[in-house]
Every structure is written in structure tokens, then in C-alpha cells.
mmCIF file of C-alpha atoms in Angstrom:
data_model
loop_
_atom_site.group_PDB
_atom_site.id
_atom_site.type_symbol
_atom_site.label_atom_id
_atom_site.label_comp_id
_atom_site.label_asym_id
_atom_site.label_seq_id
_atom_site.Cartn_x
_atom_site.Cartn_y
_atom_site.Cartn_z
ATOM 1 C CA UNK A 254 82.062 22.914 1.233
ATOM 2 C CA UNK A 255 78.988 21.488 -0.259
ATOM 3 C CA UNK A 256 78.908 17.485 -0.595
ATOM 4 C CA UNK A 257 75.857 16.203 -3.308
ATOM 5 C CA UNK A 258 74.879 12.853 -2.226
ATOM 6 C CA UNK A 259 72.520 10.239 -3.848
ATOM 7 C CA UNK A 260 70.376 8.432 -1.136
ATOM 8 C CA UNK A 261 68.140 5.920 -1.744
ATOM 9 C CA UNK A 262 64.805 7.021 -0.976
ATOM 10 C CA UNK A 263 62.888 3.785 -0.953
ATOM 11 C CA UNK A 264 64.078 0.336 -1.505
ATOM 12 C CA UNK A 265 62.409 -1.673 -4.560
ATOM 13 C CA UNK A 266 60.115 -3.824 -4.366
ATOM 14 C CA UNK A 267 59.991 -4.954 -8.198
ATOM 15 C CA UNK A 268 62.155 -3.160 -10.625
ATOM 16 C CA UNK A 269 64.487 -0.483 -9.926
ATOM 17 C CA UNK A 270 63.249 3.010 -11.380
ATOM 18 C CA UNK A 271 64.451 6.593 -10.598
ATOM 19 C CA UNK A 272 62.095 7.202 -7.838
ATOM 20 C CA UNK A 273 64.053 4.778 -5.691
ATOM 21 C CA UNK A 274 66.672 7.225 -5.386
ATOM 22 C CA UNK A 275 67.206 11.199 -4.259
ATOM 23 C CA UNK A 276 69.944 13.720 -4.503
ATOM 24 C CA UNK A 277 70.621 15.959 -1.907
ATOM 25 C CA UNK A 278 73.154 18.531 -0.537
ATOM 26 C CA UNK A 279 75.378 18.003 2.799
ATOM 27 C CA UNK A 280 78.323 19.390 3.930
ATOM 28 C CA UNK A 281 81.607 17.761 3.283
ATOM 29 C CA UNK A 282 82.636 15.281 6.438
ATOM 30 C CA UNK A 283 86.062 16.439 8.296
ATOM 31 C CA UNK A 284 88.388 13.755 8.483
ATOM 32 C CA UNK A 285 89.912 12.675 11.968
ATOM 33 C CA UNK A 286 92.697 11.169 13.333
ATOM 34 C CA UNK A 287 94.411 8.588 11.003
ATOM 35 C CA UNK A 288 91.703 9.418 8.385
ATOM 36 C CA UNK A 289 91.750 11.202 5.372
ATOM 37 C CA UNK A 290 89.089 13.129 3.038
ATOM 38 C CA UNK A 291 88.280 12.134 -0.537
ATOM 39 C CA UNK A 292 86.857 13.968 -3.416
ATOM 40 C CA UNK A 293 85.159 10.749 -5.847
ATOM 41 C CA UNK A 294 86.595 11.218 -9.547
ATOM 42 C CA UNK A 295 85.288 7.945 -10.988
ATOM 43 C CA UNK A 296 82.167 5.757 -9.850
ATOM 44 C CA UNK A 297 81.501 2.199 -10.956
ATOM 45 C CA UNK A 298 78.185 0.499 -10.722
ATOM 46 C CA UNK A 299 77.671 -3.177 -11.210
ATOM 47 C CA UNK A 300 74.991 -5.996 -10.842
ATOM 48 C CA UNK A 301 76.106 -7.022 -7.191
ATOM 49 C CA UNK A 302 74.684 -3.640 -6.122
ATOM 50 C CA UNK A 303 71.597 -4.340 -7.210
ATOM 51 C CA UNK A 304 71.591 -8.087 -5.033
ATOM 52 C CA UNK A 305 72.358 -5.405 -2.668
ATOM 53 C CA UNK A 306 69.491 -3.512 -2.577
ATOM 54 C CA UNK A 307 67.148 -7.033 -2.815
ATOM 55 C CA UNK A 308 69.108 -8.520 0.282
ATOM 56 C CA UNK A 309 70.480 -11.206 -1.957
ATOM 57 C CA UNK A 310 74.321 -9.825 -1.100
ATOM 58 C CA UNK A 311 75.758 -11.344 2.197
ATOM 59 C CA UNK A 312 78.600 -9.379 1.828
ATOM 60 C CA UNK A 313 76.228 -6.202 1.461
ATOM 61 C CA UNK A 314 74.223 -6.266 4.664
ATOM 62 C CA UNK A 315 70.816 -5.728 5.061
ATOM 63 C CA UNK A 316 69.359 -2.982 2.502
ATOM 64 C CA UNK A 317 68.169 -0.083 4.100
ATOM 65 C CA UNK A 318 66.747 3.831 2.607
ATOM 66 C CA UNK A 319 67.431 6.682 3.764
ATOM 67 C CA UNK A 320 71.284 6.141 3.827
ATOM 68 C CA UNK A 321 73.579 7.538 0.537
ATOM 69 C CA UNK A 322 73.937 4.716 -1.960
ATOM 70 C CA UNK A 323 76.554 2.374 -1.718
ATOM 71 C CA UNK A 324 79.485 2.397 -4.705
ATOM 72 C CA UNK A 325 83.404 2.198 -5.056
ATOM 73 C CA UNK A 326 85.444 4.889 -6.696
ATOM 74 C CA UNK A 327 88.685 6.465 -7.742
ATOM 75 C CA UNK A 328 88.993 9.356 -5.350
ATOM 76 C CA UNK A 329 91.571 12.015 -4.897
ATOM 77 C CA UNK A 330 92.744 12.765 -1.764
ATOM 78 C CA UNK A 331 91.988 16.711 -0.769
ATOM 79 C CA UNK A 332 92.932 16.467 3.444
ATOM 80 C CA UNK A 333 95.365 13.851 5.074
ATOM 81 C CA UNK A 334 95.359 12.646 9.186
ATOM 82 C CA UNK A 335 97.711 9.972 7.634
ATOM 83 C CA UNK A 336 101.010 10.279 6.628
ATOM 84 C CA UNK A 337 100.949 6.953 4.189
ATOM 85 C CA UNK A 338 98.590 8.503 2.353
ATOM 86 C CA UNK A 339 99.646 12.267 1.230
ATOM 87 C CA UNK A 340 97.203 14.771 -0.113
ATOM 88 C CA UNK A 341 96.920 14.188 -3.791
ATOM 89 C CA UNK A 342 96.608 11.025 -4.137
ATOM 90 C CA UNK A 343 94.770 9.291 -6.243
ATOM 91 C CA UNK A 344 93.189 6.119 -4.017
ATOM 92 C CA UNK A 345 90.124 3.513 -4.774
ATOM 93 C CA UNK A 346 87.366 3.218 -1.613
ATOM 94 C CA UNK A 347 84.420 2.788 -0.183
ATOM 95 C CA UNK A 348 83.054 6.542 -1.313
ATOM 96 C CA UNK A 349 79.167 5.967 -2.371
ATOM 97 C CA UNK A 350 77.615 7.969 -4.190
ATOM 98 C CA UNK A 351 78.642 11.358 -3.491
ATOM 99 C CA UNK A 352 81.223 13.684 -3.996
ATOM 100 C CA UNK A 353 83.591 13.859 -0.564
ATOM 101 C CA UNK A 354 83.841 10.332 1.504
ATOM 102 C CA UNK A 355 86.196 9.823 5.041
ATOM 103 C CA UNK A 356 88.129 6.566 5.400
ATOM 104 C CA UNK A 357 90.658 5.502 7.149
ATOM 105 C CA UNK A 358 93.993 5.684 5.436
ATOM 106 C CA UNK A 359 94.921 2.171 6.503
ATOM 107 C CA UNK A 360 92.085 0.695 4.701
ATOM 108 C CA UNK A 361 92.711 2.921 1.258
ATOM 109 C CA UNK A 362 94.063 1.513 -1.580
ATOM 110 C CA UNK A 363 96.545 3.754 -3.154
ATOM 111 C CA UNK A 364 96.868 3.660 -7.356
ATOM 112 C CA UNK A 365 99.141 5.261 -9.643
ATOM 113 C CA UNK A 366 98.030 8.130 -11.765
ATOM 114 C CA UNK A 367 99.320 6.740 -14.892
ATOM 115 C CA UNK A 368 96.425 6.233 -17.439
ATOM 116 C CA UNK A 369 92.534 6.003 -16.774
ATOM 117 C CA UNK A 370 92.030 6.069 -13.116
ATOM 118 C CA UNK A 371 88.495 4.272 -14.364
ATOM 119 C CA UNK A 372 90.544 0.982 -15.098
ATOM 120 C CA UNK A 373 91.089 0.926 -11.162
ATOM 121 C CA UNK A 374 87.646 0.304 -11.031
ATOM 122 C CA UNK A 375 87.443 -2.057 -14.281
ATOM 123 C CA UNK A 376 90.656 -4.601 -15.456
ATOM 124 C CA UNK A 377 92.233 -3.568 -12.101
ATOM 125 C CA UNK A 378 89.406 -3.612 -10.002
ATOM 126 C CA UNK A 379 86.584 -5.704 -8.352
ATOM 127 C CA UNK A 380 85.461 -6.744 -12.162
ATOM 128 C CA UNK A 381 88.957 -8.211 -13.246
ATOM 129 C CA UNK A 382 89.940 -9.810 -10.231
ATOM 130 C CA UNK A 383 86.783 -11.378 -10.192
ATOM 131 C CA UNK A 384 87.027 -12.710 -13.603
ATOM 132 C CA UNK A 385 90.817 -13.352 -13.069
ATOM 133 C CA UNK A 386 90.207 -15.539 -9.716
ATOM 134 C CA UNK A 387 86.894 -17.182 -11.059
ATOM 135 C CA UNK A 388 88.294 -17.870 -14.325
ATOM 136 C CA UNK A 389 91.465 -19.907 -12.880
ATOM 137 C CA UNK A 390 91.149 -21.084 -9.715
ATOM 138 C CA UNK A 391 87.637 -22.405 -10.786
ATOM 139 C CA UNK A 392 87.628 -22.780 -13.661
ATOM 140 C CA UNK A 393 90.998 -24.393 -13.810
ATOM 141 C CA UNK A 394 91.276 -23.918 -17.971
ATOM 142 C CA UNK A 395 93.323 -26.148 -20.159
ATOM 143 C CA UNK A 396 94.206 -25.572 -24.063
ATOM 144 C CA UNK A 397 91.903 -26.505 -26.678
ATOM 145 C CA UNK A 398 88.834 -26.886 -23.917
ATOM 146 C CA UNK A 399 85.276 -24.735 -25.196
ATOM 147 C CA UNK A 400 84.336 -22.171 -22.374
ATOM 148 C CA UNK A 401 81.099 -20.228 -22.480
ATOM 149 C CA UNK A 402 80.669 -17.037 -20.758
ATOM 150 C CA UNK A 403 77.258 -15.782 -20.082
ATOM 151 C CA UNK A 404 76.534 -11.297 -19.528
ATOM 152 C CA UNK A 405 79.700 -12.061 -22.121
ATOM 153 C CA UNK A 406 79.549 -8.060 -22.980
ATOM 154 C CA UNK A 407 79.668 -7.296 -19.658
ATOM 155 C CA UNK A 408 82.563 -6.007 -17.232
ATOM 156 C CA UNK A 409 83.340 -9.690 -15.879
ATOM 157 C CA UNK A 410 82.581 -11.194 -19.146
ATOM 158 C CA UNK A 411 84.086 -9.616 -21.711
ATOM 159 C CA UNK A 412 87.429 -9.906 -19.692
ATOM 160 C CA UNK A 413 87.239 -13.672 -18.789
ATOM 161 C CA UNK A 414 86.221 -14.758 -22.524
ATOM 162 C CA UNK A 415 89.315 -13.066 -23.845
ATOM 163 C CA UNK A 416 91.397 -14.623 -20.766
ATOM 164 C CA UNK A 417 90.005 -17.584 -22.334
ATOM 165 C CA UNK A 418 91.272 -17.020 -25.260
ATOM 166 C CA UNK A 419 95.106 -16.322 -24.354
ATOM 167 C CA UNK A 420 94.598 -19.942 -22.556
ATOM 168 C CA UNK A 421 94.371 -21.282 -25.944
ATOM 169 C CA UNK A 422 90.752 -22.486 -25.097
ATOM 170 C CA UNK A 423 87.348 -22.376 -27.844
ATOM 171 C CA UNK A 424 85.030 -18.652 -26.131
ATOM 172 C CA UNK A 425 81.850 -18.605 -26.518
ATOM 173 C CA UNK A 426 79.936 -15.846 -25.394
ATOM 174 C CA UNK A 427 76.279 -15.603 -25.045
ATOM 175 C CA UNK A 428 75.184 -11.376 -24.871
ATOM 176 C CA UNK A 429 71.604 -9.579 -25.678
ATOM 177 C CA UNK A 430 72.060 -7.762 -28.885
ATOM 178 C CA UNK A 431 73.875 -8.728 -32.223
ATOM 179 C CA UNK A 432 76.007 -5.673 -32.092
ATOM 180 C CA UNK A 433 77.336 -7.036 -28.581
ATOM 181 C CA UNK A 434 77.910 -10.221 -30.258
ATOM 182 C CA UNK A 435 79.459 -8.869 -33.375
ATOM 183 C CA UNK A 436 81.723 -6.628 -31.035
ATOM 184 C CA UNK A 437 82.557 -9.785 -29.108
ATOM 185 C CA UNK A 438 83.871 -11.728 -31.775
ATOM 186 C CA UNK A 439 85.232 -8.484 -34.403
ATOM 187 C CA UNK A 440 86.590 -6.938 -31.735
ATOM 188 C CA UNK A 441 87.745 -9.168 -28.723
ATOM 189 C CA UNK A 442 88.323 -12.208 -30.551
ATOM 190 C CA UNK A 443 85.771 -14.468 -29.342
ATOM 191 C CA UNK A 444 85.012 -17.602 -31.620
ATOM 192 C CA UNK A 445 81.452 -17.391 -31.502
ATOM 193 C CA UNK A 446 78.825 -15.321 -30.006
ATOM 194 C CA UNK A 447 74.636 -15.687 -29.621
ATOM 195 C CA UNK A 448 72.057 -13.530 -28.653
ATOM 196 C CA UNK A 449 69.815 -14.876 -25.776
ATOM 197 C CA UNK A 450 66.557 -12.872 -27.345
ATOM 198 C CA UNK A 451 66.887 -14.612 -30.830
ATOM 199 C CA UNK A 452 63.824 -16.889 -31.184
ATOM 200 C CA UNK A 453 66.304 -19.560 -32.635
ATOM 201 C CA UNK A 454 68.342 -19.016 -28.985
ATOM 202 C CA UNK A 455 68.581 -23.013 -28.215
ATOM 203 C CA UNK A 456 69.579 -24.091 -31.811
ATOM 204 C CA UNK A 457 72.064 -21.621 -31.814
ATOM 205 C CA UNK A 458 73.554 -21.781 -28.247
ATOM 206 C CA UNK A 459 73.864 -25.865 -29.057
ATOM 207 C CA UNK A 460 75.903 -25.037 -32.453
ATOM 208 C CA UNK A 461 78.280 -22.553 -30.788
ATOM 209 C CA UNK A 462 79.164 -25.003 -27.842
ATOM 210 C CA UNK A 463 79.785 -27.930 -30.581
ATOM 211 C CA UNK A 464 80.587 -31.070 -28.423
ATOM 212 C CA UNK A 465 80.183 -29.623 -25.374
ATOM 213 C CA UNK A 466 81.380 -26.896 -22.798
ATOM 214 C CA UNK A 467 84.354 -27.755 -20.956
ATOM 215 C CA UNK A 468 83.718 -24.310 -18.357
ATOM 216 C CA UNK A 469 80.710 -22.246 -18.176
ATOM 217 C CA UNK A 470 81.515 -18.924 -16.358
ATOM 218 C CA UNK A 471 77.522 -18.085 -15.401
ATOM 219 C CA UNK A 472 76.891 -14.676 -14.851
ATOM 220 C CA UNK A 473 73.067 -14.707 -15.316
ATOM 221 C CA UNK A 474 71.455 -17.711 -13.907
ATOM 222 C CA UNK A 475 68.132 -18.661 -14.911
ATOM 223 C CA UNK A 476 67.444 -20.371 -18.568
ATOM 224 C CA UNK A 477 70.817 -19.667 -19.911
ATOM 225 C CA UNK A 478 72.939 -21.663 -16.974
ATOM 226 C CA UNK A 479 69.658 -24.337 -17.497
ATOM 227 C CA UNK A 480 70.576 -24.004 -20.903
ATOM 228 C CA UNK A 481 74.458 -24.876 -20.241
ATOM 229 C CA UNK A 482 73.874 -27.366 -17.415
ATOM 230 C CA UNK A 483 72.431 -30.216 -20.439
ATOM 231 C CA UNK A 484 75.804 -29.453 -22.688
ATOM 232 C CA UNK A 485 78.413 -29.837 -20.047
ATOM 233 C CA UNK A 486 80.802 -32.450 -20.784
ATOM 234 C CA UNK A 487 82.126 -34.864 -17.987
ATOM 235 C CA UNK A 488 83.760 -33.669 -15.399
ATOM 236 C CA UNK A 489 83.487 -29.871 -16.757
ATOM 237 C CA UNK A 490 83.414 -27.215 -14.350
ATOM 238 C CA UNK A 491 80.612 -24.018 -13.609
ATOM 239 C CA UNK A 492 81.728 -21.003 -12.293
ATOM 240 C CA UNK A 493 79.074 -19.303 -10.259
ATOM 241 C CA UNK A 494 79.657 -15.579 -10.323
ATOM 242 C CA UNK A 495 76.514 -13.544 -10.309
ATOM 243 C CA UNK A 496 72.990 -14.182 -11.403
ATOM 244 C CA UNK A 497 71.959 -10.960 -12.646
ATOM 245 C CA UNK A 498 68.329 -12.416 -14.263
ATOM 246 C CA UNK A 499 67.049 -12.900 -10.577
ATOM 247 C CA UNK A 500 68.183 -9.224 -9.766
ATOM 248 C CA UNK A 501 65.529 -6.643 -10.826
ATOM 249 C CA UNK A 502 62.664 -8.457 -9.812
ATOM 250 C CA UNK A 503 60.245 -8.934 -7.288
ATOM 251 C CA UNK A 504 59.194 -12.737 -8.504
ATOM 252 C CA UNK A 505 63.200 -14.656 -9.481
ATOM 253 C CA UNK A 506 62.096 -17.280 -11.121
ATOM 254 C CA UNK A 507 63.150 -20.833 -10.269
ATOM 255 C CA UNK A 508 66.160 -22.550 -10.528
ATOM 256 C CA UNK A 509 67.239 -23.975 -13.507
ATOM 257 C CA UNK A 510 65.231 -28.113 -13.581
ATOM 258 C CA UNK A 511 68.108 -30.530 -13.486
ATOM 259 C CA UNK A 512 70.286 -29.901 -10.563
ATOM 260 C CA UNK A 513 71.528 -31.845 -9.207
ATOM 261 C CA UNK A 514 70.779 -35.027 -11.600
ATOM 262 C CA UNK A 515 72.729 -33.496 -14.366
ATOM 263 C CA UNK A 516 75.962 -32.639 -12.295
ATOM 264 C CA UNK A 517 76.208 -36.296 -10.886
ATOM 265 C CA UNK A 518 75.699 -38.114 -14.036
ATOM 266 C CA UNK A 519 78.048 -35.737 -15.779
ATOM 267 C CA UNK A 520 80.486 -35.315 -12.597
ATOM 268 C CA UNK A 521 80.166 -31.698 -13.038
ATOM 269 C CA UNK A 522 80.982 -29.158 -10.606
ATOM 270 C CA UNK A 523 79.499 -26.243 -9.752
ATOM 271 C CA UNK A 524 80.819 -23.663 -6.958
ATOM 272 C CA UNK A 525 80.437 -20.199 -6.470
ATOM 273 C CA UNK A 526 82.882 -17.779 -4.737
ATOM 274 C CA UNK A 527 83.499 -14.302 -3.450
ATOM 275 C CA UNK A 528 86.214 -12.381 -5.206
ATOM 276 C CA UNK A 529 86.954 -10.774 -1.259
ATOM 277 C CA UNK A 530 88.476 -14.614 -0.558
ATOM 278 C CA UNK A 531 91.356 -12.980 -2.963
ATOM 279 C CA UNK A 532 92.324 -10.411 -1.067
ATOM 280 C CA UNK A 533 95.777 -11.743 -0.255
ATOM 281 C CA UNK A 534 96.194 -12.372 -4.213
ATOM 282 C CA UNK A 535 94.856 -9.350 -5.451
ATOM 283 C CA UNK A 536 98.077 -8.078 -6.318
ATOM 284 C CA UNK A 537 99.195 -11.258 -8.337
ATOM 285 C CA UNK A 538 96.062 -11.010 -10.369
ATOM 286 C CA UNK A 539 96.827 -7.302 -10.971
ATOM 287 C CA UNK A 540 100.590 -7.807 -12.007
ATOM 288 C CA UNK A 541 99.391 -10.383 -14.462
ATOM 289 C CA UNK A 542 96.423 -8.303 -16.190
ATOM 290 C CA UNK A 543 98.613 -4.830 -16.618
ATOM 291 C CA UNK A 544 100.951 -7.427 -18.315
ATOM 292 C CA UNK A 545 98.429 -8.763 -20.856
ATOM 293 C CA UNK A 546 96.531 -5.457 -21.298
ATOM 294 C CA UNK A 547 100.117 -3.777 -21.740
ATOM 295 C CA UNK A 548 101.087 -6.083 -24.257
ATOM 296 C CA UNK A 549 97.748 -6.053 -25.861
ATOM 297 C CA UNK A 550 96.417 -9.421 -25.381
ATOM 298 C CA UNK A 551 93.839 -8.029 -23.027
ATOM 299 C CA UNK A 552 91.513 -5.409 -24.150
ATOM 300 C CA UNK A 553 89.396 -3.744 -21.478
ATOM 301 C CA UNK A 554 86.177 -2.267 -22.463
ATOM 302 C CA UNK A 555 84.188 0.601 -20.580
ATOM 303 C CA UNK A 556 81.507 2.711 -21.090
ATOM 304 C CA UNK A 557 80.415 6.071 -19.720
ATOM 305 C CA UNK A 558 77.910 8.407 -17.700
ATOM 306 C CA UNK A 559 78.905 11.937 -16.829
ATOM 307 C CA UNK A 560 77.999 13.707 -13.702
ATOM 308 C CA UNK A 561 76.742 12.963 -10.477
ATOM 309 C CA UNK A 562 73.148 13.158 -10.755
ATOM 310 C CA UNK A 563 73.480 10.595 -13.766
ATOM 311 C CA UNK A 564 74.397 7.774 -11.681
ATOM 312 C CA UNK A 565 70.697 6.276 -10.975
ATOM 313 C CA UNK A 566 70.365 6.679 -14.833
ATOM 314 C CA UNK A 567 73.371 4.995 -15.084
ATOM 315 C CA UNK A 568 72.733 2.063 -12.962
ATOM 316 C CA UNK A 569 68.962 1.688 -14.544
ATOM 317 C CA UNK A 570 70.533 1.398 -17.997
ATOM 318 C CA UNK A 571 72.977 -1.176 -16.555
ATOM 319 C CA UNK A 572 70.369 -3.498 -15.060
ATOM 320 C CA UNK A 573 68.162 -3.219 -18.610
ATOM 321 C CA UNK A 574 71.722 -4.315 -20.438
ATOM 322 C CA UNK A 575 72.613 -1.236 -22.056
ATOM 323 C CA UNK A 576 76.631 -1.291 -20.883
ATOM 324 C CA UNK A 577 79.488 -2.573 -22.620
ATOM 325 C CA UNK A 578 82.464 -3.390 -20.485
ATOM 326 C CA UNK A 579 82.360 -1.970 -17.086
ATOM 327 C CA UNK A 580 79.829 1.259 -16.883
ATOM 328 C CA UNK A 581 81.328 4.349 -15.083
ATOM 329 C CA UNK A 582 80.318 7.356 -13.775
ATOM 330 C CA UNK A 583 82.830 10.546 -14.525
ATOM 331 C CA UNK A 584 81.925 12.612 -11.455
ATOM 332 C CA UNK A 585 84.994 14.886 -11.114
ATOM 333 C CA UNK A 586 88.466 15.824 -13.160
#
């Protein structure tokens, strides 16, 4: 049985382009004992992959080519050493980027086949936990306080600005295109929305926040959190969750001028996290977003590749801003 595989064939250096990555044909692994065989339905890509490959992850390890690239999926189970985990199904894992992946079945996470398997890699996943846990436990939100959310179209974004809004607080999101910020407020209820590549950008940004921001969930870094770091009120609170601008590059620019001067006179703080520190909780954050997005107060976006081969593609056009929601790669049925 044949097993496609993306590899990454060299690692960047400055952008990330197509000829960082190669597709090529293996045979499908055999599991052992206590480990079962996968065939990848759904693949996700996000930003953190892309720290990966610069060496910016911790959690990643160090990059390295040659090996098949790195992703999590929604994979069906085709052979089972494990009797928790029955052929058939449907579990979310490790896989990478290729079609069959081994894991052990203690470490699988097994889903129910009821709906889009892809939301088990999108409001259920990585992206929703990590807006869910970043959103609350940092962010600690209170009715009637402004929070801005930066990538606000994105697959963390667009989740923890409408989670702002059942909190009863003011969202604000800050996205790349007018049609992302039209969606954001037509469509997911946001109460204001700017584009970062408007020439008017810091007029604008300074009207939406009105008196201040209360939280700024910063998933960009660079001149927008600079930008948010001079309208924090007192004691307000930044949630550090990615900083994509400083990805795709070989020169990140600077941090933003101001830290940490701004956060003691304003008694602002700033912390990052890893959504992995969860883990225990995961299933508490999941109970409470099938809830909302079952009741429809929680609208989860996602947009779509199809096919294997398409995933560098996919991941390119991610990086450049091109997704909506959380991007996804259809591999299988």
C-alpha cells in the first residue's frame, strides 16, 4: 500500500515558497504492538508551523529537512494493536503530512463522527482551545470592557472576538482586507473592524478602540501590538498568542518601542502561554464551545484545499493571509 508523503526538502531561510517542500511515495508503516494505523482524512495548517520551521517553536524542536512535514489531522483508523481504539474510528493525531501515520493508541484522541470531522481540527481543536484558554484565563473578560483581536479573520481570532462578544464585551478586530472586515462585523457580529494595510491604519485603529482597550488578544506582533500597547487602559491585560508578522522572514523586525515603560505606567500585563498547559481542561473548553456553536452563538469559520499535494499551496496562501477561519486540507473521504 502506497503512502504519499510531503517532506520538506530544505528549510527556509527567508520566505517560505514551494521549493521548500517535496512529495514522494513510501510504503504504508505496519503498526505494532499497542499501536494502530491511520489513514489522514483532514489536515490543518496554522502559523505555529511555520515558527516551526524558523526554530522559533519550543514546543516544535529543532527544524530539520529531509523528514515528512509536521501537521495534525482527523484520521480514520484502517488496522488496530489496541483494543480502545477499534478499526474505524475516526481519531485526531500527530499524522504529518501524508496519507497513513502509526501512533500509539494510548496517545490518540478518539472523536465522534457526527458532523465535520474538520471542526476537530478547528472550534474543537488546537485553534479553539487556544482561543478558549487565552481568551479567559488571560484575558479574564468582564461585561461592557473593549477587546481587540489582532489576525481577527483568522482560526484563533475569529473565534475569540465572537467569545468576546457572548461576554457582553465591545470586539474589535483588526484583519488585512475590507472583505475580512466586512465579514467580521456582517457576519460574526463584531462591533468594528480595520484593515492594517489602509494608509489611514492609526486614525482608524484609535477610533475603533474609543477610550481604550480593556484586552488585546495579539496574534501578530510587530506594529499592530506597538500599536495597542499606547491605547491600553490601566490595568488592562495582553494576551500573547502568536506573532505571525515575525514568521516568514529571514530579518523579524524589532519589538514593538515602549515595553516595558508603557506596561508599568499603565499596570498592564502582558503574558503569553501554551495552549498544551490545558491539557487537563481540554475537555471543559470543548463541552462549553459545542454548547455555544450548537446553540448558535458561536460560528466557526473554515476554509478549504483539496488533495494532498495541495498542502504546501495551502500553507503558502496561509502565511500571505489568504484563509478565513481555520484553513484545511481535504486529503481523503
Amino acid at each position: 500500500m502506497d503512502n504519499r508523503q510531503v517532506v520538506i526538502a530544505a528549510l527556509p531561510t527567508d520566505k517560505l515558497g514551494p521549493e521548500h517542500f517535496a512529495l514522494q511515495t513510501a510504503s504504508a508503516p505496519e503498526p505494532g504492538e499497542g499501536e494502530v494505523l491511520c489513514r489522514t482524512l483532514v489536515l490543518t495548517v496554522g502559523a505555529g508551523q511555520r515558527a516551526g520551521l524558523q526554530g522559533s517553536a519550543s514546543y516544535a524542536g529543532a527544524p530539520r529537512s529531509g523528514i515528512v512535514m509536521g501537521g495534525s489531522a482527523v484520521a480514520r483508523v484502517e488496522k488496530s494493536n489496541d483494543e480502545r481504539v477499534p478499526v474505524g474510528s475516526l481519531v485526531t493525531c500527530p499524522a504529518g503530512w501524508q496519507d497513513y501515520s502509526v501512533h500509539r493508541g494510548s496517545g490518540l484522541h478518539v472523536v465522534d463522527d457526527v458532523g465535520d470531522p474538520a471542526h476537530h481540527l478547528g472550534v474543537y481543536g488546537t485553534n479553539g482551545l487556544t482561543a478558549y484558554f487565552g481568551f479567559f484565563d488571560l484575558g479574564e473578560p468582564k461585561p461592557g470592557q473593549t477587546v481587540v483581536v489582532s489576525a481577527a479573520a483568522g482560526s484563533v481570532g475569529h473565534l475569540v472576538g465572537q467569545m468576546a462578544k457572548i461576554s457582553g464585551c465591545r470586539a474589535v478586530g483588526v484583519a488585512g482586507s475590507d472583505d475580512k472586515c466586512r465579514m467580521l462585523c456582517e457576519d460574526l457580529g463584531f462591533d468594528a473592524a480595520v484593515n492594517y494595510r489602509h494608509g489611514g491604519f492609526r486614525d482608524e485603529f484609535k477610533e475603533a478602540c474609543g477610550d481604550g482597550i480593556d484586552i488585546y488578544f495579539d496574534n501578530t506582533g510587530g506594529e499592530i501590538l506597538g500599536g495597542a500597547l499606547r491605547r491600553m487602559k490601566p490595568h488592562g491585560r495582553i494576551v500573547c498568542c502568536g506573532v505571525v508578522s515575525q514568521y516568514d522572514t529571514g530579518n523579524p523586525a524589532p519589538g514593538p518601542r515602549g515595553i516595558p515603560g508603557l506596561l508599568v505606567n499603565n499596570r498592564v500585563r502582558m503574558e503569553g502561554f501554551l495552549v498544551f498547559d490545558y491539557a487537563d481542561r481540554y475537555a471543559e473548553g470543548r463541552a462549553q464551545m459545542k454548547a455555544w456553536v450548537e446553540s448558535g452563538e458561536l460560528k466557526p469559520l473554515q476554509d478549504e484545499f483539496h488533495g494532498l499535494e495541495e498542502a504546501p499551496r495551502a500553507f503558502i496562501d496561509m502565511l500571505a493571509g489568504g484563509n478565513v477561519g481555520t484553513r484545511i486540507i481535504r486529503v481523503a473521504d
